[in-house]
Coordinates of C-alpha atoms in Angstrom, one line a residue:
Chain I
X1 CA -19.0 72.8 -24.5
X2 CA -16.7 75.5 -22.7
X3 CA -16.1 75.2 -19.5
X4 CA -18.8 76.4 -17.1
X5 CA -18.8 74.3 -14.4
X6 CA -17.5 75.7 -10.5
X7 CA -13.9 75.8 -12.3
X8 CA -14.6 77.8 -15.0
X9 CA -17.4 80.1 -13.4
X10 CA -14.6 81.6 -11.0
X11 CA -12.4 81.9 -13.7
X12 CA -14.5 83.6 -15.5
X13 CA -15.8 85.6 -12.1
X14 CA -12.0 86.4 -11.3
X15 CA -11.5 88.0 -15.2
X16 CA -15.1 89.8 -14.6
X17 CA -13.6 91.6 -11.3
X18 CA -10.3 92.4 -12.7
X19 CA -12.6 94.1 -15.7
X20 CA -14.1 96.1 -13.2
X21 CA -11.6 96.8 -10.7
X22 CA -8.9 98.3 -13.7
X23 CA -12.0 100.2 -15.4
X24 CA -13.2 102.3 -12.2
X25 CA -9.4 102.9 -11.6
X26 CA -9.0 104.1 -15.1
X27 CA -12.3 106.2 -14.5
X28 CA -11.0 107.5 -11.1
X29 CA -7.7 108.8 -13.2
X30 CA -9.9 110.5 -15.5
X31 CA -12.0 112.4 -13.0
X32 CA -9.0 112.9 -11.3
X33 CA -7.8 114.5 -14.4
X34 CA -11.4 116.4 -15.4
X35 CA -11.4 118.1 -11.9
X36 CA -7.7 119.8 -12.3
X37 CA -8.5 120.8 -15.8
X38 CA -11.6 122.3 -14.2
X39 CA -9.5 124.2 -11.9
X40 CA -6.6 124.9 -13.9
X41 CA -9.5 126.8 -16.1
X42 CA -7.8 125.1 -19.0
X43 CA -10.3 124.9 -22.4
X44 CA -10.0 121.2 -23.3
X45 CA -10.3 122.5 -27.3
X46 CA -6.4 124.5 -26.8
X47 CA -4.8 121.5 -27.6
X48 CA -3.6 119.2 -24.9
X49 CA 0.4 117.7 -24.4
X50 CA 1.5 115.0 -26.2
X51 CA 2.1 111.9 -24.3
X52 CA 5.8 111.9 -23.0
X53 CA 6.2 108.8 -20.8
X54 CA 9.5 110.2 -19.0
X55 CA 7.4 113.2 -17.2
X56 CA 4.3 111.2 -16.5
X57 CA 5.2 110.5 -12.8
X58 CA 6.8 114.5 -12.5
X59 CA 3.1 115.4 -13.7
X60 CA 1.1 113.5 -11.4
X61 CA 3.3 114.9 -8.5
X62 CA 2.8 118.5 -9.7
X63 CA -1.0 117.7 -9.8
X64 CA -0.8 118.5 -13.9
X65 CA -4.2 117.5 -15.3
X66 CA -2.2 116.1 -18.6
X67 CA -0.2 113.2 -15.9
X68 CA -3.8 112.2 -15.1
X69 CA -5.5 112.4 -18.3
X70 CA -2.6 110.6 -19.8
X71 CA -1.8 108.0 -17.3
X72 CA -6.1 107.3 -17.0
X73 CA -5.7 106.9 -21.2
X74 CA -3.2 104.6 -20.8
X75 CA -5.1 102.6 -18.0
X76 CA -8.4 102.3 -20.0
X77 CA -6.0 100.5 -23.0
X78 CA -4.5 98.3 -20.8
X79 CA -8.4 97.7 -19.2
X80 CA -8.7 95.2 -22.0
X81 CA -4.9 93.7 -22.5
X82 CA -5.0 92.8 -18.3
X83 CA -8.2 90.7 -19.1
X84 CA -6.5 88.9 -22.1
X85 CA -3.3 88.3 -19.8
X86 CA -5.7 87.0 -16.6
X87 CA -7.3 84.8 -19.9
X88 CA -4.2 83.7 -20.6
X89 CA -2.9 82.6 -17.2
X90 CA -5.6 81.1 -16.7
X91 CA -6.2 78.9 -20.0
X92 CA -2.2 77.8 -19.5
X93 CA -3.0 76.6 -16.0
X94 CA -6.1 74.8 -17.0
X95 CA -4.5 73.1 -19.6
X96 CA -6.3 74.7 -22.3
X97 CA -3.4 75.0 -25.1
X98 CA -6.0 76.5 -27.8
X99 CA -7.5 78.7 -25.8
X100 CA -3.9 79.9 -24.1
X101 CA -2.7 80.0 -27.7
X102 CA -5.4 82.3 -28.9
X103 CA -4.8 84.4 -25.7
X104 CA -1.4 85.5 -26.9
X105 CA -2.1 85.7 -30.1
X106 CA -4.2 88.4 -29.2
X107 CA -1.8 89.9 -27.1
X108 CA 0.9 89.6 -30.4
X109 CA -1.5 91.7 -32.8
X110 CA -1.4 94.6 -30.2
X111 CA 2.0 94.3 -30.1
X112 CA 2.3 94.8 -34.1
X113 CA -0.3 97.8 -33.9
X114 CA 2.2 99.3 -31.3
X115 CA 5.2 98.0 -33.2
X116 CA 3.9 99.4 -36.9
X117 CA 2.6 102.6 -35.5
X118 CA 5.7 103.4 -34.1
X119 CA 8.1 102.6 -37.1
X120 CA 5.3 104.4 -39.4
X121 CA 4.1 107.3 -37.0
Chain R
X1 CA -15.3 125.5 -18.1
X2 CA -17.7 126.2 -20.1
X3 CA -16.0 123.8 -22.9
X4 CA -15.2 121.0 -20.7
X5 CA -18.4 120.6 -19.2
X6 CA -20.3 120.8 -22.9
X7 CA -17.9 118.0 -23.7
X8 CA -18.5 116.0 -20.2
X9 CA -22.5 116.6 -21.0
X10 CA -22.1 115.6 -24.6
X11 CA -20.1 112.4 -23.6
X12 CA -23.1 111.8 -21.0
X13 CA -25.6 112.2 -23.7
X14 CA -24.0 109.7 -26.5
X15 CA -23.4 107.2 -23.8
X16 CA -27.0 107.6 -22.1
X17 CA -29.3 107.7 -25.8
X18 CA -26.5 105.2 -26.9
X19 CA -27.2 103.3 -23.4
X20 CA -30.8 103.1 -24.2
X21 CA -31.0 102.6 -27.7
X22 CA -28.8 99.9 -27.7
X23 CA -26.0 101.8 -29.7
X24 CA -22.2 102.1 -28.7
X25 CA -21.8 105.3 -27.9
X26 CA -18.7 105.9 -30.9
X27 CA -21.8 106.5 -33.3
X28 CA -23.0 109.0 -31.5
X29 CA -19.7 110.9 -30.2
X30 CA -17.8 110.7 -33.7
X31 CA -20.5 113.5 -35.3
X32 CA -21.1 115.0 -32.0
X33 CA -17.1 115.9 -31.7
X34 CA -16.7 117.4 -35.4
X35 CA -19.8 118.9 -36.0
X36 CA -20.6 119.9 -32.9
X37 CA -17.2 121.1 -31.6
X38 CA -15.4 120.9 -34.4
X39 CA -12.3 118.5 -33.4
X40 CA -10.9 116.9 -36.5
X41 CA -12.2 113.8 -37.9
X42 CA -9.8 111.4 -37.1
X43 CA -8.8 113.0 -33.6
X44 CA -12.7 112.3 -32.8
X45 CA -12.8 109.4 -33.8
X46 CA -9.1 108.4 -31.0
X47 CA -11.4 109.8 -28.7
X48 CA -14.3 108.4 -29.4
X49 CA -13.0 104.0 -29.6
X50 CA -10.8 105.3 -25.9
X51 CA -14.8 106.0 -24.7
X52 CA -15.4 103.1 -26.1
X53 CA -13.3 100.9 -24.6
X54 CA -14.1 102.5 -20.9
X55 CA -17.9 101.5 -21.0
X56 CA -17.4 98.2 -23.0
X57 CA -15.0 97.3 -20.4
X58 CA -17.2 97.9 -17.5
X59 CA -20.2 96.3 -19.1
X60 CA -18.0 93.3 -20.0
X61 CA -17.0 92.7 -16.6
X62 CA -20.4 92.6 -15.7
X63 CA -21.7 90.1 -18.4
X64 CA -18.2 87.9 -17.5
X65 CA -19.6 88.0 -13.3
X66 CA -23.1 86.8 -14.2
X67 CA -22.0 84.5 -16.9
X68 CA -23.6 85.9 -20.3
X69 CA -21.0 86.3 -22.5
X70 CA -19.1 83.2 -24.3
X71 CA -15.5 83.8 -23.1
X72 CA -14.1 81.1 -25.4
X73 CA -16.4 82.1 -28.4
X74 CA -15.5 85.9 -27.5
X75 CA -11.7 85.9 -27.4
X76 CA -11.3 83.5 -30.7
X77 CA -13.7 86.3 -32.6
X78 CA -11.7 89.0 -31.2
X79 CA -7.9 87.7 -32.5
X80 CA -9.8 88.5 -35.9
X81 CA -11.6 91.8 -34.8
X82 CA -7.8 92.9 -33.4
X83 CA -6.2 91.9 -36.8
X84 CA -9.1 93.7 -38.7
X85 CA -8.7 96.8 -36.1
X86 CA -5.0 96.5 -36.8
X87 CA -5.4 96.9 -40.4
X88 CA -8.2 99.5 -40.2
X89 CA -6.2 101.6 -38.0
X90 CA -3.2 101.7 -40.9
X91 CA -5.8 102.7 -43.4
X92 CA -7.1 105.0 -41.5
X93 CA -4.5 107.4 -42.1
X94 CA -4.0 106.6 -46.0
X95 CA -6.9 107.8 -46.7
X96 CA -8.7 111.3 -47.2
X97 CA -11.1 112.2 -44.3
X98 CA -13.5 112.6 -46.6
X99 CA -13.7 109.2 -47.5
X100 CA -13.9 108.5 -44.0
X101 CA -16.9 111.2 -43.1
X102 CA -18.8 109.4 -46.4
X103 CA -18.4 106.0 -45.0
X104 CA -19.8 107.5 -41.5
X105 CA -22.7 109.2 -43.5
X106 CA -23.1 105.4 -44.9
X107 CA -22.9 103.7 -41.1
X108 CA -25.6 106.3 -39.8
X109 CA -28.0 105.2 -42.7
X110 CA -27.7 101.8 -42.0
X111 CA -27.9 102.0 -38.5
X112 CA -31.2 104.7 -39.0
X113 CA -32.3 101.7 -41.4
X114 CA -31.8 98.7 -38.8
X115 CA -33.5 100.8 -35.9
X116 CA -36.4 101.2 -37.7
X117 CA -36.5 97.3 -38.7
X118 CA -35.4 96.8 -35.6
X119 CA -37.8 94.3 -33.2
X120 CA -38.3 92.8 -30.4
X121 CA -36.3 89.6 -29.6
X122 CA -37.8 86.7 -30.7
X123 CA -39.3 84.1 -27.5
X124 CA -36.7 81.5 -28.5
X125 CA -34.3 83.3 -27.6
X126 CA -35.2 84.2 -23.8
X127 CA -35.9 80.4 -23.9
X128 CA -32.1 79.5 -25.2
X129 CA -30.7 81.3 -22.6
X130 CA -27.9 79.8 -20.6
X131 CA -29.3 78.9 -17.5
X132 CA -27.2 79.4 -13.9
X133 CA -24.7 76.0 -14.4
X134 CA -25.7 73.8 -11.7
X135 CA -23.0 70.9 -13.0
X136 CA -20.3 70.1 -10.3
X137 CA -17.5 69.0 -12.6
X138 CA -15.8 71.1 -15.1
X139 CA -16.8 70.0 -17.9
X140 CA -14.2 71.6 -20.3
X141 CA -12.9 69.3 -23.1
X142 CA -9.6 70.4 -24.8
X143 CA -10.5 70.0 -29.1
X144 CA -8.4 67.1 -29.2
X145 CA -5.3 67.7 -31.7
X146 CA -5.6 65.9 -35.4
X147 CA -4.7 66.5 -38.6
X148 CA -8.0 65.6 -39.7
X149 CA -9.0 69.2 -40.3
X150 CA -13.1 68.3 -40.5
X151 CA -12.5 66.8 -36.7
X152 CA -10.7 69.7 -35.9
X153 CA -13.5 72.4 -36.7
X154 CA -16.5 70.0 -35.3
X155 CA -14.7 69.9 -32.2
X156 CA -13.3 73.3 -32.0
X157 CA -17.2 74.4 -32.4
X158 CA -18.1 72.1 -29.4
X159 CA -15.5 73.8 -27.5
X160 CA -17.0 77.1 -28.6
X161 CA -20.7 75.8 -27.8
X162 CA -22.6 77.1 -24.5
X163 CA -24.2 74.8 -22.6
X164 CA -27.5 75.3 -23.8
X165 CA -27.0 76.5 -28.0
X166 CA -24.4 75.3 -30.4
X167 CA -21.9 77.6 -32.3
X168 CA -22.0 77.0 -36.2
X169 CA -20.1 78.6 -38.8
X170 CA -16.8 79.5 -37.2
X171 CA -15.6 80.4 -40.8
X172 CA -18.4 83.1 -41.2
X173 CA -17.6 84.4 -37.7
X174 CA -14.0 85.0 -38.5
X175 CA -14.3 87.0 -41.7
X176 CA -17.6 88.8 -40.5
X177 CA -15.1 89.7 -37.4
X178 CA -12.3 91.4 -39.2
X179 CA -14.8 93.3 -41.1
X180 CA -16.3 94.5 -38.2
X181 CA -12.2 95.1 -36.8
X182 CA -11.4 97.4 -39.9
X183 CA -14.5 99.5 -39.6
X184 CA -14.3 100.0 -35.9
X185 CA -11.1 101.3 -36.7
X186 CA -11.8 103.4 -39.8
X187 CA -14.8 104.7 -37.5
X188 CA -14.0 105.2 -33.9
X189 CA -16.9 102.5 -33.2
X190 CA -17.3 99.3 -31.0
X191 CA -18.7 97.5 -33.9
X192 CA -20.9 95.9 -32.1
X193 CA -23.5 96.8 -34.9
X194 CA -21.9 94.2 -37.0
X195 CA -20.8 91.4 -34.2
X196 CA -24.2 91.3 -32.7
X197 CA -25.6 90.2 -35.6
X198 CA -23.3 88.5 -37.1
X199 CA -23.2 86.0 -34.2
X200 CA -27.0 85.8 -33.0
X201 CA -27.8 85.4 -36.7
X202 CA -24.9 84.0 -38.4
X203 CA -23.5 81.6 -35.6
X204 CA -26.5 80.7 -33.9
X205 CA -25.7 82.4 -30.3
X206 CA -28.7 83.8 -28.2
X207 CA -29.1 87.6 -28.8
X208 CA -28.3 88.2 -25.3
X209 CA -25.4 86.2 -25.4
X210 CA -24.6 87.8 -28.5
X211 CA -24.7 91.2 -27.0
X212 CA -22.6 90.3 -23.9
X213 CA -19.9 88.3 -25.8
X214 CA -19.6 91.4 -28.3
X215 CA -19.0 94.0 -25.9
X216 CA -16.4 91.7 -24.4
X217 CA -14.4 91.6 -27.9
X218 CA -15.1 95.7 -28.0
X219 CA -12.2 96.3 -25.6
X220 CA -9.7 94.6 -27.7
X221 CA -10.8 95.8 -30.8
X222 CA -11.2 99.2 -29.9
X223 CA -7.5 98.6 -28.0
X224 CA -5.5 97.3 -31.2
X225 CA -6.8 100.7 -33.1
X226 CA -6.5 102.9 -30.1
X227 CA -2.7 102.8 -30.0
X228 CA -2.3 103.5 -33.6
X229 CA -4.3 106.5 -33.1
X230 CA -2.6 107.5 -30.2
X231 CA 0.7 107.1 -31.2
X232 CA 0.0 109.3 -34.0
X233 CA -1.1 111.8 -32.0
X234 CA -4.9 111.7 -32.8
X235 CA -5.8 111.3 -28.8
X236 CA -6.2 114.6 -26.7
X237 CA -6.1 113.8 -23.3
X238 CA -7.8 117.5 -23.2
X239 CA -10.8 116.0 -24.9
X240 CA -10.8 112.3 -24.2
X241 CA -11.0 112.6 -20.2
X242 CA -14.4 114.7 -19.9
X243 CA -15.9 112.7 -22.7
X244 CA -14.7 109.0 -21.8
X245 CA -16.3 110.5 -18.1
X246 CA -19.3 111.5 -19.7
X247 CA -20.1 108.4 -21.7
X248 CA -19.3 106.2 -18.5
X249 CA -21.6 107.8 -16.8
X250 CA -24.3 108.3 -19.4
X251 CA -24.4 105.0 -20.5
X252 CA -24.4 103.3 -17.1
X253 CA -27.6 105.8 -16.3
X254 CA -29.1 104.6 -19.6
X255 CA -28.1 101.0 -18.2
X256 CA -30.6 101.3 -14.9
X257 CA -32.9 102.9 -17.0
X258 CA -33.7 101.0 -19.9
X259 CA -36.3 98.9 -18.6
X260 CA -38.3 102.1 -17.4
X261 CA -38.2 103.9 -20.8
X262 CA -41.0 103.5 -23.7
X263 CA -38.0 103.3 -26.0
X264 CA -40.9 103.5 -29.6
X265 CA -40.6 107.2 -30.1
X266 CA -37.1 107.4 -28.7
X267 CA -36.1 105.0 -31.2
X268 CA -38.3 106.9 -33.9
X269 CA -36.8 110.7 -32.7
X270 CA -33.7 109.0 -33.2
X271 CA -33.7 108.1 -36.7
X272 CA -34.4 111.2 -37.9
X273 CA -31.6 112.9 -35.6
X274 CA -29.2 109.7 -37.5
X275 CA -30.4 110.5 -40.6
X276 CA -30.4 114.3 -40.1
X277 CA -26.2 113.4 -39.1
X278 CA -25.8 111.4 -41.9
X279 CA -26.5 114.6 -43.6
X280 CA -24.2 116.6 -42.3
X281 CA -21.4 114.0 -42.4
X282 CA -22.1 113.8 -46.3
X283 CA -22.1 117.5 -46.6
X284 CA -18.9 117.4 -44.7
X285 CA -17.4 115.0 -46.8
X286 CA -18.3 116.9 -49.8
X287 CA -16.7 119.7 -48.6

């Protein structure tokens, strides 16, 4: 049986809250990013930037829709990686080899998606 | 303006019908974004599994809170869903988009097909819910490590049990899994379509369980795929940030509103709008 007793309930709590707490950040970014493109009277169907990590922070200084849209993108695909991570952590200091095991495993297939797109991109 | 705020109402509209009937919103958005506004298949469908993952997520958290979805059951199916997504995302740009708008045409038939056989939950399985724990020990038992591989799997599926049903058929689980991985990929969708059933029927797990442990593995499925995509270049931040908006916010409407809705002639309207897209994705295929 898994672990649902007061242990693994605020585990499982704690993961459920971190799930929340990255996604309404990652939402906030978006809207964020929806209101300047709004003002900026850009149409979203010309074609936005590419992502270019090295101007991301120049573009959320200079209130550029993109540094927002981007940065909330990236957010909302680390959304589910942080809960894998808090998984992890947590399985390796419950002493739940398996379940720590599968936890990076996880984490090791998104590393090969990022890995194989970039060396076949 | 105009644009954005056709996109942000169109996001609010997959996510709300998508919300109600039970859908992930990707099924919805991927024909809404070519045929509607024209975006390029594959550039719809980036958009479409980064929408995906924003409402999954939230929902997930939720189900994770109140205790509904299998953690341990979740996170071993979704290794396999990210190795399928993985895969899917590679073969996703080998092939023609037309293959791709057919196999769409072929999702939207089958999904038009299992709304209309679609009923109501059977009793046992509001009666195999997991109840609120009310143990005072943690009751978590490590599988224990042998070389005895029959030992292994009976007690890997305890592990994987919830308190109140028992997991069977791990292997069945793990292939149906990376299936449902390579179409999300190939598709833009959760995949939930697949995992749902695949665990309440094929595994034994309580629909509702089902449904919250499958929009936990979403997030990671919909992840592995969504940097592939990305990295390509297939996501515009343009487009993805008043869509993902407008699904988030149309599906957590639809969410607060299910219960109040006679969902009969929804669902019915809805099959013919699926079946009327399936249409038009097969005429798009066909060039």
């Amino acid at each position: 049986m898994n672990g649902t007793g007061p242990a693994g309930n605020g585990f499982e709590q704690r993961l459920g809250r971190l799930l929340i707490v990255v996604t309404y950040a990652a939402v906030a970014l978006l809207a964020i990013g929806v209101v300047l493109l709004l003002l900026a009277g850009i149409s979203p169907l010309s074609g936005g930037p590419p992502l270019d990590p090295a101007r991301l922070v120049s573009d959320l200084l200079a209130l550029d829709p993109a540094g927002f849209l981007w940065l909330g993108i990236l957010v909302v695909i680390a959304t589910p990686l942080s809960r894998v991570i808090g998984a992890a952590a947590g399985f390796i200091g419950r002493g739940e080899r398996l379940m720590a095991v599968v936890s990076l495993a996880i984490l090791g297939v998104i590393a090969i998606s990022v890995v194989t797109a970039l060396a076949t991109g | 303006m105009v644009v954005a705020l056709s996109l942000l109402a169109g996001g609010a509209a997959a996510g709300l019908f998508g919300s109600l009937l039970g859908l992930g919103g990707g099924v919805l958005l991927v024909p809404l974004l070519t045929l509607v506004f024209g975006l390029d298949l594959r550039e719809a469908i980036g958009v479409s599994l980064i929408s995906v993952i924003v409402t999954s997520s939230a929902a997930a958290g939720v189900y994770l809170e109140r205790h509904v979805a299998n953690l341990r059951l979740g996170m071993t199916l979704e290794l396999f869903t990210a190795m399928g997504a993985l895969v899917g995302g590679l073969i996703a740009f080998l092939v023609d988009e037309r293959w791709l708008a057919l196999l769409f045409a072929a999702l939207l038939v089958y999904v038009a097909i299992t709304m209309l056989r679609a009923r109501e939950p059977a009793p046992d399985d509001v009666a195999r819910l997991p109840p609120e724990p009310v143990d005072d020990s943690d009751r978590h038992v490590e599988p224990p490590l042998t070389t005895d591989l029959a030992s292994f799997r009976a007690a890997a599926l305890a592990h994987l049990s919830g308190d109140t049903y028992a997991v069977r058929h791990l292997g069945r689980g793990v292939a149906g899994s990376a299936a449902a991985g390579v179409l999300s990929a190939l598709l833009g969708i959760g995949g939930g379509i697949v995992k749902v059933p695949l665990m309440h029927i094929g595994m034994g797990v309580p629909l509702r369980v089902a449904t919250a442990t499958s929009n936990l593995m979403i997030g990671i499925t919909a992840a592995a795929s969504a940097v592939i995509y990305l990295i390509r270049g297939e996501v515009d931040p343009y487009v993805t940030g008043p869509v993902a908006i407008g699904v988030f916010v149309g599906a957590s409407l639809g969410s607060r509103a299910a219960h109040r809705i006679e969902l009969r002639v929804l669902n019915l309207l809805f099959v013919a709008v699926l079946l009327w897209t399936a249409l038009q994705m097969l005429l798009k295929a066909l060039g």
